[in-house]
XYZ file of C-alpha atoms in Angstrom:
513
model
C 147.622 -6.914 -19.975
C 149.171 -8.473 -22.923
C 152.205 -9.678 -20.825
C 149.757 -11.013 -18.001
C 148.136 -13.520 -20.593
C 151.692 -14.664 -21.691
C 152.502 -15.101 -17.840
C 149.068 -16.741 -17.670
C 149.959 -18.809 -20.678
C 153.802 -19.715 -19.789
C 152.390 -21.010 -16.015
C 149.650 -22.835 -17.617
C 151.825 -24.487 -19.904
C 154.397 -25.484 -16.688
C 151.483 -27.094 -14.917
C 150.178 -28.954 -18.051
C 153.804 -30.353 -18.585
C 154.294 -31.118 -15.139
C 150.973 -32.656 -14.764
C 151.664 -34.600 -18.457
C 155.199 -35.970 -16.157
C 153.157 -37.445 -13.593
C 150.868 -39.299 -15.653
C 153.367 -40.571 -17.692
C 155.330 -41.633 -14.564
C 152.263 -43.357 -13.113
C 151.611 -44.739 -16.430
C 154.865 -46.429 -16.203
C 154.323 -47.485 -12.768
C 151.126 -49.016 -13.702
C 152.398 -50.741 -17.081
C 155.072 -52.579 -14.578
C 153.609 -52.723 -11.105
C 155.861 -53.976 -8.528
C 153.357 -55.892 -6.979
C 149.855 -57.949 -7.313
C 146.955 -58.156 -4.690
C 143.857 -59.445 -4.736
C 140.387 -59.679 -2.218
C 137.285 -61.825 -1.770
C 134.728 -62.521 0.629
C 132.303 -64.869 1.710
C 129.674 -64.970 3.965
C 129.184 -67.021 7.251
C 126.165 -65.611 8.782
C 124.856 -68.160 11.494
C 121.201 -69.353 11.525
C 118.421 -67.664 13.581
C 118.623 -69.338 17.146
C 122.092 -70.233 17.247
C 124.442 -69.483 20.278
C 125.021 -65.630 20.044
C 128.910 -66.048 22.109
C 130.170 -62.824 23.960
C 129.466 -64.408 27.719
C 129.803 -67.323 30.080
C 126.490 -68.483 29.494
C 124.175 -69.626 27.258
C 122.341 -66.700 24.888
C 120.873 -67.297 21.463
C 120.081 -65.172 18.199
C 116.130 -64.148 17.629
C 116.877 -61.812 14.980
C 118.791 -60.716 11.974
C 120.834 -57.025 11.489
C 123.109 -57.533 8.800
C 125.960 -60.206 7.244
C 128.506 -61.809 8.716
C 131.764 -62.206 6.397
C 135.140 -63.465 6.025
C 137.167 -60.849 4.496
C 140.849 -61.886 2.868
C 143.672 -59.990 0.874
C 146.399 -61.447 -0.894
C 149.747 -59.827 -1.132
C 152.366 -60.434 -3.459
C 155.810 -58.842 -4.280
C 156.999 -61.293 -6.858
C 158.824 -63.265 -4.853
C 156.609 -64.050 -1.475
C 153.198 -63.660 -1.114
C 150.810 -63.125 2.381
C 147.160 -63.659 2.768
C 145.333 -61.046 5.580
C 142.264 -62.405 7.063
C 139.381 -60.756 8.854
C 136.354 -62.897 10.585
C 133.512 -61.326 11.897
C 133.867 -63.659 15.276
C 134.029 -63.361 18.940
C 137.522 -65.276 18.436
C 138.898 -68.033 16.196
C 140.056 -70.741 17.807
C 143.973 -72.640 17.286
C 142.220 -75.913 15.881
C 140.265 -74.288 13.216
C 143.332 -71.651 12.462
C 145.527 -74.776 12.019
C 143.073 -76.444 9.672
C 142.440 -73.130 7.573
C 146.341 -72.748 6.942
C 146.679 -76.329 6.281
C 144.205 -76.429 3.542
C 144.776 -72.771 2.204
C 148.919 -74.063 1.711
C 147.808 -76.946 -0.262
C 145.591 -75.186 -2.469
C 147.724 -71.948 -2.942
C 151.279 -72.573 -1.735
C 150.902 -69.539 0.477
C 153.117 -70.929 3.348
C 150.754 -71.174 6.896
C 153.391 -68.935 8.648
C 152.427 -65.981 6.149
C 148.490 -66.495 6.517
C 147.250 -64.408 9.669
C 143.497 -64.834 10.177
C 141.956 -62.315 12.625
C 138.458 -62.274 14.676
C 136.995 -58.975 15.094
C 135.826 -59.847 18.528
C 132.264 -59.118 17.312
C 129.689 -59.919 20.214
C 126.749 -60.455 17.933
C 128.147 -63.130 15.819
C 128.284 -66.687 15.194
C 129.385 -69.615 17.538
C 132.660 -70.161 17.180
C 134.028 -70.016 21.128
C 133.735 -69.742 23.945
C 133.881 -73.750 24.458
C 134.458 -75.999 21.957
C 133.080 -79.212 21.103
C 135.133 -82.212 22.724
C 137.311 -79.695 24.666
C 135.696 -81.621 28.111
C 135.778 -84.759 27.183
C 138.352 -85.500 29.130
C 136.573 -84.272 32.127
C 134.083 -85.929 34.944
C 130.056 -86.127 34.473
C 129.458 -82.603 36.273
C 132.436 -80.585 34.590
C 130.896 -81.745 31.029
C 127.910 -80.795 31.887
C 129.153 -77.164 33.337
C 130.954 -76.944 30.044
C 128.451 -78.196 27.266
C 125.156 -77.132 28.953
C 125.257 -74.067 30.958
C 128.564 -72.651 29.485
C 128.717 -70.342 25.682
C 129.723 -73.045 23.215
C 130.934 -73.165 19.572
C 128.546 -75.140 16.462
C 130.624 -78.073 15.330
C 128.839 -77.684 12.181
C 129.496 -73.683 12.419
C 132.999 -74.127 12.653
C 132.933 -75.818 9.488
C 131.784 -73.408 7.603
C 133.843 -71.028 8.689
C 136.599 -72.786 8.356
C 135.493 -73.348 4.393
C 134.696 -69.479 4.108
C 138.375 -68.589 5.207
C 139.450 -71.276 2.648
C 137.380 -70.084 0.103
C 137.887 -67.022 0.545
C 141.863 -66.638 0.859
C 141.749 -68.988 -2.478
C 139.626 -66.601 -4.540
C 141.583 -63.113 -3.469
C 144.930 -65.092 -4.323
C 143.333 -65.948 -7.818
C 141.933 -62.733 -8.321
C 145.074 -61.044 -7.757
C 146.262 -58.058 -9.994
C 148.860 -55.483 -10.712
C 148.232 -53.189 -8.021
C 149.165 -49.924 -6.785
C 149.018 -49.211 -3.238
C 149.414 -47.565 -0.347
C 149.471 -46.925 3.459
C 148.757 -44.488 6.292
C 147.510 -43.527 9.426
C 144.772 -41.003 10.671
C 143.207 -40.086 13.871
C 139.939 -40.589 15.945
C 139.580 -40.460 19.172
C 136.179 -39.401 20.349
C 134.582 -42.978 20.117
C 136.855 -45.460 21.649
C 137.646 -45.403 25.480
C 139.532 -47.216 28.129
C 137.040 -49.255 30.896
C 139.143 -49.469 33.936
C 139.263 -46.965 36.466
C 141.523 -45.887 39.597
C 139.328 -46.036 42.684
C 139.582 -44.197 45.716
C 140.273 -47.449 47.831
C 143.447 -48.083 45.418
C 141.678 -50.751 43.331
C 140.841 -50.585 39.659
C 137.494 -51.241 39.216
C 136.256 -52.040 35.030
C 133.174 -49.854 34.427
C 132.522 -49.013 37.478
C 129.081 -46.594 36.467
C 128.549 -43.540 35.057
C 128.722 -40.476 37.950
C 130.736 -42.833 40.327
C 131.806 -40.320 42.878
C 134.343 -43.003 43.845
C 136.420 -42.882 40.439
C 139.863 -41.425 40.902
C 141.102 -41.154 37.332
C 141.268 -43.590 34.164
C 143.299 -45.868 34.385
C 144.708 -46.798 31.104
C 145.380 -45.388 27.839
C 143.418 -45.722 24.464
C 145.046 -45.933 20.641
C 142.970 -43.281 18.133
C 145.156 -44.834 15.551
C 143.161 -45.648 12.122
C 145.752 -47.747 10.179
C 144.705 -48.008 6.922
C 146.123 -50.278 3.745
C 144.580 -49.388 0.167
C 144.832 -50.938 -2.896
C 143.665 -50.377 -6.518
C 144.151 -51.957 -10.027
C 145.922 -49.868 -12.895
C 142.837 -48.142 -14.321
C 142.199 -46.957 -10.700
C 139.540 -48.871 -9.355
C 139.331 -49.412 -5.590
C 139.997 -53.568 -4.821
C 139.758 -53.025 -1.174
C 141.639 -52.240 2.350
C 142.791 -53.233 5.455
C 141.982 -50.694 8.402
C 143.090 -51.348 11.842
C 141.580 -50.261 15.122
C 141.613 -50.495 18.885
C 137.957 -50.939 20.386
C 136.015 -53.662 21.035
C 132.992 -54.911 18.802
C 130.439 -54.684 21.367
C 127.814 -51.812 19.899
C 125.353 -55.010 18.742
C 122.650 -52.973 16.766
C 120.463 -55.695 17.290
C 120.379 -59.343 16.207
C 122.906 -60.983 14.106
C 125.603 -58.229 12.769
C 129.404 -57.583 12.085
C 128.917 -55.406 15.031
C 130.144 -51.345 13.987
C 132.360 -53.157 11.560
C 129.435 -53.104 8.989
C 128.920 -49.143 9.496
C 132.617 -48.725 9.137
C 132.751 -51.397 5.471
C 129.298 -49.334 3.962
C 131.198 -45.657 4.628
C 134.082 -46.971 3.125
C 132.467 -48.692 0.147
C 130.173 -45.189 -0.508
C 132.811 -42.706 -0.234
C 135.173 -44.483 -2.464
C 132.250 -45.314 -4.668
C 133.305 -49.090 -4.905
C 129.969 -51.260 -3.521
C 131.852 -54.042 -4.041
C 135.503 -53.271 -2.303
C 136.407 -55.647 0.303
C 137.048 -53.882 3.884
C 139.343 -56.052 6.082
C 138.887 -55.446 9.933
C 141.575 -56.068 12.035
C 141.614 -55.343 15.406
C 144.141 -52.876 17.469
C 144.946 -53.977 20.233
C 141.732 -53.220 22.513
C 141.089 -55.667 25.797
C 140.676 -53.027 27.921
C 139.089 -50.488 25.303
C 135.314 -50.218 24.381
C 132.826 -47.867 23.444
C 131.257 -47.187 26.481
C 131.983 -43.858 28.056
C 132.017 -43.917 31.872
C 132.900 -40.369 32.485
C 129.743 -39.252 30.110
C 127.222 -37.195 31.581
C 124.595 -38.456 28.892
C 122.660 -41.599 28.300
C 124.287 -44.169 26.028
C 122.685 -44.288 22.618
C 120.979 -47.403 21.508
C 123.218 -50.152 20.175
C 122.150 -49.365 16.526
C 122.964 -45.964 16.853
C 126.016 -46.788 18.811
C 127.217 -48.719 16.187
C 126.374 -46.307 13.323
C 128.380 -44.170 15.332
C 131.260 -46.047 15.673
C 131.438 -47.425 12.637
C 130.491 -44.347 10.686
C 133.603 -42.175 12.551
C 136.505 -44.786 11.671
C 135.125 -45.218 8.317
C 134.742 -42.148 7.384
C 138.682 -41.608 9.360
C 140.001 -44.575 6.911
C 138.540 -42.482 3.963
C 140.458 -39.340 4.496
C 143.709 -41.885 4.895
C 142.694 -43.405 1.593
C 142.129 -40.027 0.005
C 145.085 -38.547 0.608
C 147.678 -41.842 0.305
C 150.250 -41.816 -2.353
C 149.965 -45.289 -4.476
C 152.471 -47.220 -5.595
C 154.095 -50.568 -4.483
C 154.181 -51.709 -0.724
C 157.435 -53.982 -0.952
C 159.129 -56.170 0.387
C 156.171 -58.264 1.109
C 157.396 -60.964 4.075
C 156.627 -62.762 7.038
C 158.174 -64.347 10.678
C 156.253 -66.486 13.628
C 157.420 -66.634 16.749
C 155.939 -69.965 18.781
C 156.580 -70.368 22.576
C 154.297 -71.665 25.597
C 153.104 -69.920 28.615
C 152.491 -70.869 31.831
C 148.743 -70.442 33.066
C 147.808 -69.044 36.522
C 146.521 -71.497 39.021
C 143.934 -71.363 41.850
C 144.639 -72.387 45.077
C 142.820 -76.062 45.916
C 140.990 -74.433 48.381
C 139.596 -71.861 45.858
C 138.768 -74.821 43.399
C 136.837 -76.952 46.344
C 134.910 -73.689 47.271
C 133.977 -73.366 43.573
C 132.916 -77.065 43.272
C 130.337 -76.415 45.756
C 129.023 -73.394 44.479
C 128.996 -74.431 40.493
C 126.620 -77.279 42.233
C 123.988 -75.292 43.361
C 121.455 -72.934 41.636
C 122.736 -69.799 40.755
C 119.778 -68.032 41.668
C 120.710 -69.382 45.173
C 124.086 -68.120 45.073
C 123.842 -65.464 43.020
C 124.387 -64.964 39.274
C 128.079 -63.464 39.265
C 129.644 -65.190 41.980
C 127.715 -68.356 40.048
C 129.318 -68.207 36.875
C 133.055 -67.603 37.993
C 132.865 -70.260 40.528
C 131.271 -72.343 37.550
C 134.739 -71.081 35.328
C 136.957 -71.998 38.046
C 135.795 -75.407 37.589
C 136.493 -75.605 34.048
C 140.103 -74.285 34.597
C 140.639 -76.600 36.902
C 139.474 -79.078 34.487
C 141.201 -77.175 31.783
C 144.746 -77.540 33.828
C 144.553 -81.167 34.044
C 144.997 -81.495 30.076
C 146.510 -78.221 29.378
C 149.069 -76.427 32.066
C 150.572 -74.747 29.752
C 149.526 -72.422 26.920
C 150.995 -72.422 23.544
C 151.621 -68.466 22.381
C 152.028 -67.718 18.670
C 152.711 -64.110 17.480
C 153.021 -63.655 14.074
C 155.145 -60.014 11.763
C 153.265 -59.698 8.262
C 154.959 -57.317 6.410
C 153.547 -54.813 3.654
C 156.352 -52.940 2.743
C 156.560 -50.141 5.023
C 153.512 -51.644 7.105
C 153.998 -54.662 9.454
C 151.041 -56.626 10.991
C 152.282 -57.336 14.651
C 149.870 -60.397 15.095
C 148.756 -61.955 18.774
C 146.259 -64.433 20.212
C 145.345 -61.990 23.241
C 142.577 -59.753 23.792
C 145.215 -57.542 24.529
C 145.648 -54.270 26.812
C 146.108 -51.103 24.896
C 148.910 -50.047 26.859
C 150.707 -52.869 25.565
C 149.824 -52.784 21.783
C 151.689 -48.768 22.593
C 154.770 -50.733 23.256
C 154.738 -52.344 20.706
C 154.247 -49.778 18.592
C 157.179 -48.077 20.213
C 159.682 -50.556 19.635
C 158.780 -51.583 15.974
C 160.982 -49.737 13.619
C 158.533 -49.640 10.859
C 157.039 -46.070 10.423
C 153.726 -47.954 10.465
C 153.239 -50.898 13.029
C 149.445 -52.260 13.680
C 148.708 -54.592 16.112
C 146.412 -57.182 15.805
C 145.019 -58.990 18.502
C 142.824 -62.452 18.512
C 145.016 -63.816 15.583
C 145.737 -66.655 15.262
C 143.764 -68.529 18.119
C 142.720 -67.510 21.221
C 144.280 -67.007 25.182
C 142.148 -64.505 26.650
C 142.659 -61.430 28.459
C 146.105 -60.285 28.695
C 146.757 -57.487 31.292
C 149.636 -55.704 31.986
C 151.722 -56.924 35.044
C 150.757 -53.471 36.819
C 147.156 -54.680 36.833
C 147.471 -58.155 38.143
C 149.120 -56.026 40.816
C 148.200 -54.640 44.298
C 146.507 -51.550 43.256
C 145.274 -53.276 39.667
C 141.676 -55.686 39.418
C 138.745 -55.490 37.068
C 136.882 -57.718 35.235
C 139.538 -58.916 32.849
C 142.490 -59.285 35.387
C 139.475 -62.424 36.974
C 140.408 -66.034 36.890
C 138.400 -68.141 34.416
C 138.999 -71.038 31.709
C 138.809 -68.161 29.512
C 141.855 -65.806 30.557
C 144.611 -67.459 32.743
C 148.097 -66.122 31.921
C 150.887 -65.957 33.931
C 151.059 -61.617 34.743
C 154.117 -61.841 32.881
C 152.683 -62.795 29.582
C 151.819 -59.249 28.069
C 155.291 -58.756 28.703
C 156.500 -61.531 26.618
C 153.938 -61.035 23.895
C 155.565 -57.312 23.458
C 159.035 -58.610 23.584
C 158.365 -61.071 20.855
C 156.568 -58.842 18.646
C 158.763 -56.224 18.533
C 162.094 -58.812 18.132
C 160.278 -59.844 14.933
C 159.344 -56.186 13.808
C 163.469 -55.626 14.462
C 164.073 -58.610 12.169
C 162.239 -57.176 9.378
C 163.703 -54.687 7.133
C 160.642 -51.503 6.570
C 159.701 -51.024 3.453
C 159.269 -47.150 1.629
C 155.966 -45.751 1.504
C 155.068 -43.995 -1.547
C 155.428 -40.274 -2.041
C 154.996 -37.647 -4.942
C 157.348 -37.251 -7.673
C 159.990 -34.470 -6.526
C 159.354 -30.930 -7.477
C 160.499 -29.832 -10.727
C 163.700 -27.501 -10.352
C 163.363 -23.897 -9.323
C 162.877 -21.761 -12.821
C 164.265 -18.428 -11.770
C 160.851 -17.054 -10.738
C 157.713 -17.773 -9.406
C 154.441 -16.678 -10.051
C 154.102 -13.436 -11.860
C 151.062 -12.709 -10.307
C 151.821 -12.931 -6.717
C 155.639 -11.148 -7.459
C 154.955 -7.423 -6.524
C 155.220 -5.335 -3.630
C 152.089 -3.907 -1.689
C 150.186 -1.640 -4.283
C 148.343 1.253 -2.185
C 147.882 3.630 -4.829
């Protein structure tokens, strides 16, 4: 017995010295900290019977749910420094993305090639797309009024305040920057996000095409159950905030004005890590062709509240147990690159656009509501083409050390966010779609093909693309990914050297007698 307790005490005593290593290497970590960050948020909730965008026609706000909220983080290795925005917006627009960066380089010096601002795609938000103001100006009598009337249109006043809130916003995380110790991962969950398109047994791909639909084939796309997560905390271990990236659209809308799931996903995160104040950055994965709507379900769908509880609630609580178990320490280099190039868009055929004319004319309860409001877009393309042939593509690399932000103005396929993912040499690569500005839907080239279709491959002032743009968009991203040199991410101090034994307990042979 006697020589158990000095085994006992000789093993305690290890532990308590190797334990007494570690916090003295962390305490020398955090009395130099390779790098600062900082986060802030501000609000931009829209008013009570303002536009609520998310369609091709007009629908307003009668109610309230919860906060919308620009979300930033600042990033800063000591030599460059990167500002991460998240909106809680259908999309942010080029004009208001160039004006943010503009003003946010003045005030800061961050450059406006390392400042990515995001929308979360959230379709119970404020008016900032689908139109905006002056955009059909240029346009006759009837195409203004298809466009500023009876089409989804951004707030001029809206977008100003936006605009301020990413300003103000990016401005107050760079001044509240602090030495920070950090760190990255990745986790899993795949039981809430799936893809919408479907293989149909006449060789088209149809986009929800109904629960028990004896004529679906098989899906017809992949998803990405990917939870990216960034964490950061100050030297006395205090949770500043996160980024977490995802792939599934924000369409649960629990009712009224909301962030859409990403406020179930910020108030698990904020619990959990016991930090009511922590700023949550959404970005979002790459996701055009991903929602949370479940076509090969046998069960109702819950109610959007619940849906969004449930959405939220499973990433969230995902992005915890990444946060949990990260290693902290500093996420260098910190860096950036932008790739700019233009893109052709697709045209309709005169014919098409006459046809259109006549129908956007009449009333769509005459013509019907559908065939209505895509004659009505082909009108505004056709419009739109006149000023603008050509689009003007921006994808953007943030780097975070071993992390790098693959940024793109698409609501782009999931397939192709997997590429890129599989050509970055970073050990963790996020996509992030709607940055930046807005182009639409980008398909892959297989479904603007014969056997491809759906809602997002349709023709509208909205998505336009030549088929070969997802293709480009990949290219670029992962060229700048190639151009970046990854980053470590943080481990645990090596194992002290073997002693000559182990535990004296667990030493013996099988005692029977």
């Amino acid at each position: 017995m006697r020589w158990a307790w000095v085994s006992v005490l000789i093993f305690t005593g290890a532990v308590a010295m190797i334990v007494d290593n570690l916090d003295l290497a962390v305490a020398q970590t955090q009395e130099n900290p390779a790098m600062k960050a900082g986060f802030a948020e501000r609000d931009i909730t829209p008013e009570i019977g303002m536009e609520q965008p998310g369609g091709y026609v007009k629908s307003f706000h009668r109610s309230f749910h919860d906060p919308c909220k620009v979300r930033a983080a600042v990033f800063d290795d000591g030599s460059k420094r990167v500002a991460v925005v998240g909106v809680d917006a259908l999309v942010v627009r080029e004009p208001q993305v160039q004006a943010a960066r503009e003003r946010i380089a003045a005030r800061t010096g961050i450059p406006p090639e390392a400042i990515l601002i995001a929308a979360s795609h959230s379709h119970s938000s404020g008016p900032t797309g689908m139109v905006l103001p002056g955009e059909y100006d240029h346009a006759s009598e009837f195409v203004r009024k298809l466009a500023y009337e009876m089409s989804s249109c951004a707030d001029a006043a809206y977008l100003e305040r936006v605009v301020d809130a990413i300003v103000e916003a990016v401005c107050a995380a760079d001044s509240a920057r602090v030495p920070a110790l950090c760190g990255a991962g990745k986790g899993l969950e795949s039981g809430v996000s799936f893809n919408r398109r479907f293989r149909m047994k006449n060789g088209l791909t149809y986009t929800h095409p109904g629960q028990g639909n004896p004529d679906i084939v098989e899906v017809a796309g992949p998803i990405d159950p990917e939870v990216g997560v960034v964490g950061c905390w100050d030297t006395s271990g205090k949770f500043l905030g996160c980024l977490v990236n995802f792939a599934c659209h924000a369409t649960t809308n629990p009712g009224g004005i909301s962030a859409n799931w990403i406020y179930f996903m910020e108030r698990v995160i904020r619990g959990a890590m016991e930090a009511p104040e922590a700023v949550v950055v959404f970005l979002p994965g790459a996701c055009g062709d991903v929602t949370q709507v479940d076509n090969l379900s046998p069960y109702a769908n819950p109610p959007g509240a619940r849906w969004a509880q449930i959405v939220g609630g499973a990433v969230g609580a995902e992005a915890v147990k990444v946060l949990i178990k990260m290693e902290r320490g500093a996420l260098v280099p910190v860096d950036y690159r932008v790739k700019r190039w233009t893109v052709a868009r697709r045209v309709p055929k005169p014919e098409r656009v006459k046809r259109c004319y006549e129908i956007a004319a009449k009333d769509p309860k005459e013509v019907g509501h559908t065939d209505w409001v895509f004659a009505k877009e082909i009108v505004l393309l056709d419009a739109l083409l006149q000023k603008s042939p050509m689009a003007e593509v921006e994808v953007q690399a943030i780097q975070i050390g071993p992390v790098v932000l693959l940024a793109n103005p698409a609501e782009l396929f999931c397939q192709l966010g997997l590429d890129i993912k599989a050509g970055s040499p970073f050990p963790l690569t996020f996509p992030v779609e709607l940055a930046n500005g807005c182009v639409g839907y980008v398909p892959t080239e297989e479904a603007l093909g014969p056997h491809g279709g759906g809602y997002e491959t349709r023709l509208t002032s909205y998505s336009n693309l030549e088929p070969t743009a997802g293709t480009q968009i990949v290219r670029e991203c992962v060229e700048l990914a190639r151009s970046l040199t990854p980053g470590k991410i943080p481990t645990r101090p090596p194992a002290p050297p073997f002693q000559g034994s182990g535990w004296s307990y667990g030493n013996v042979p099988p005692e029977l007698d």
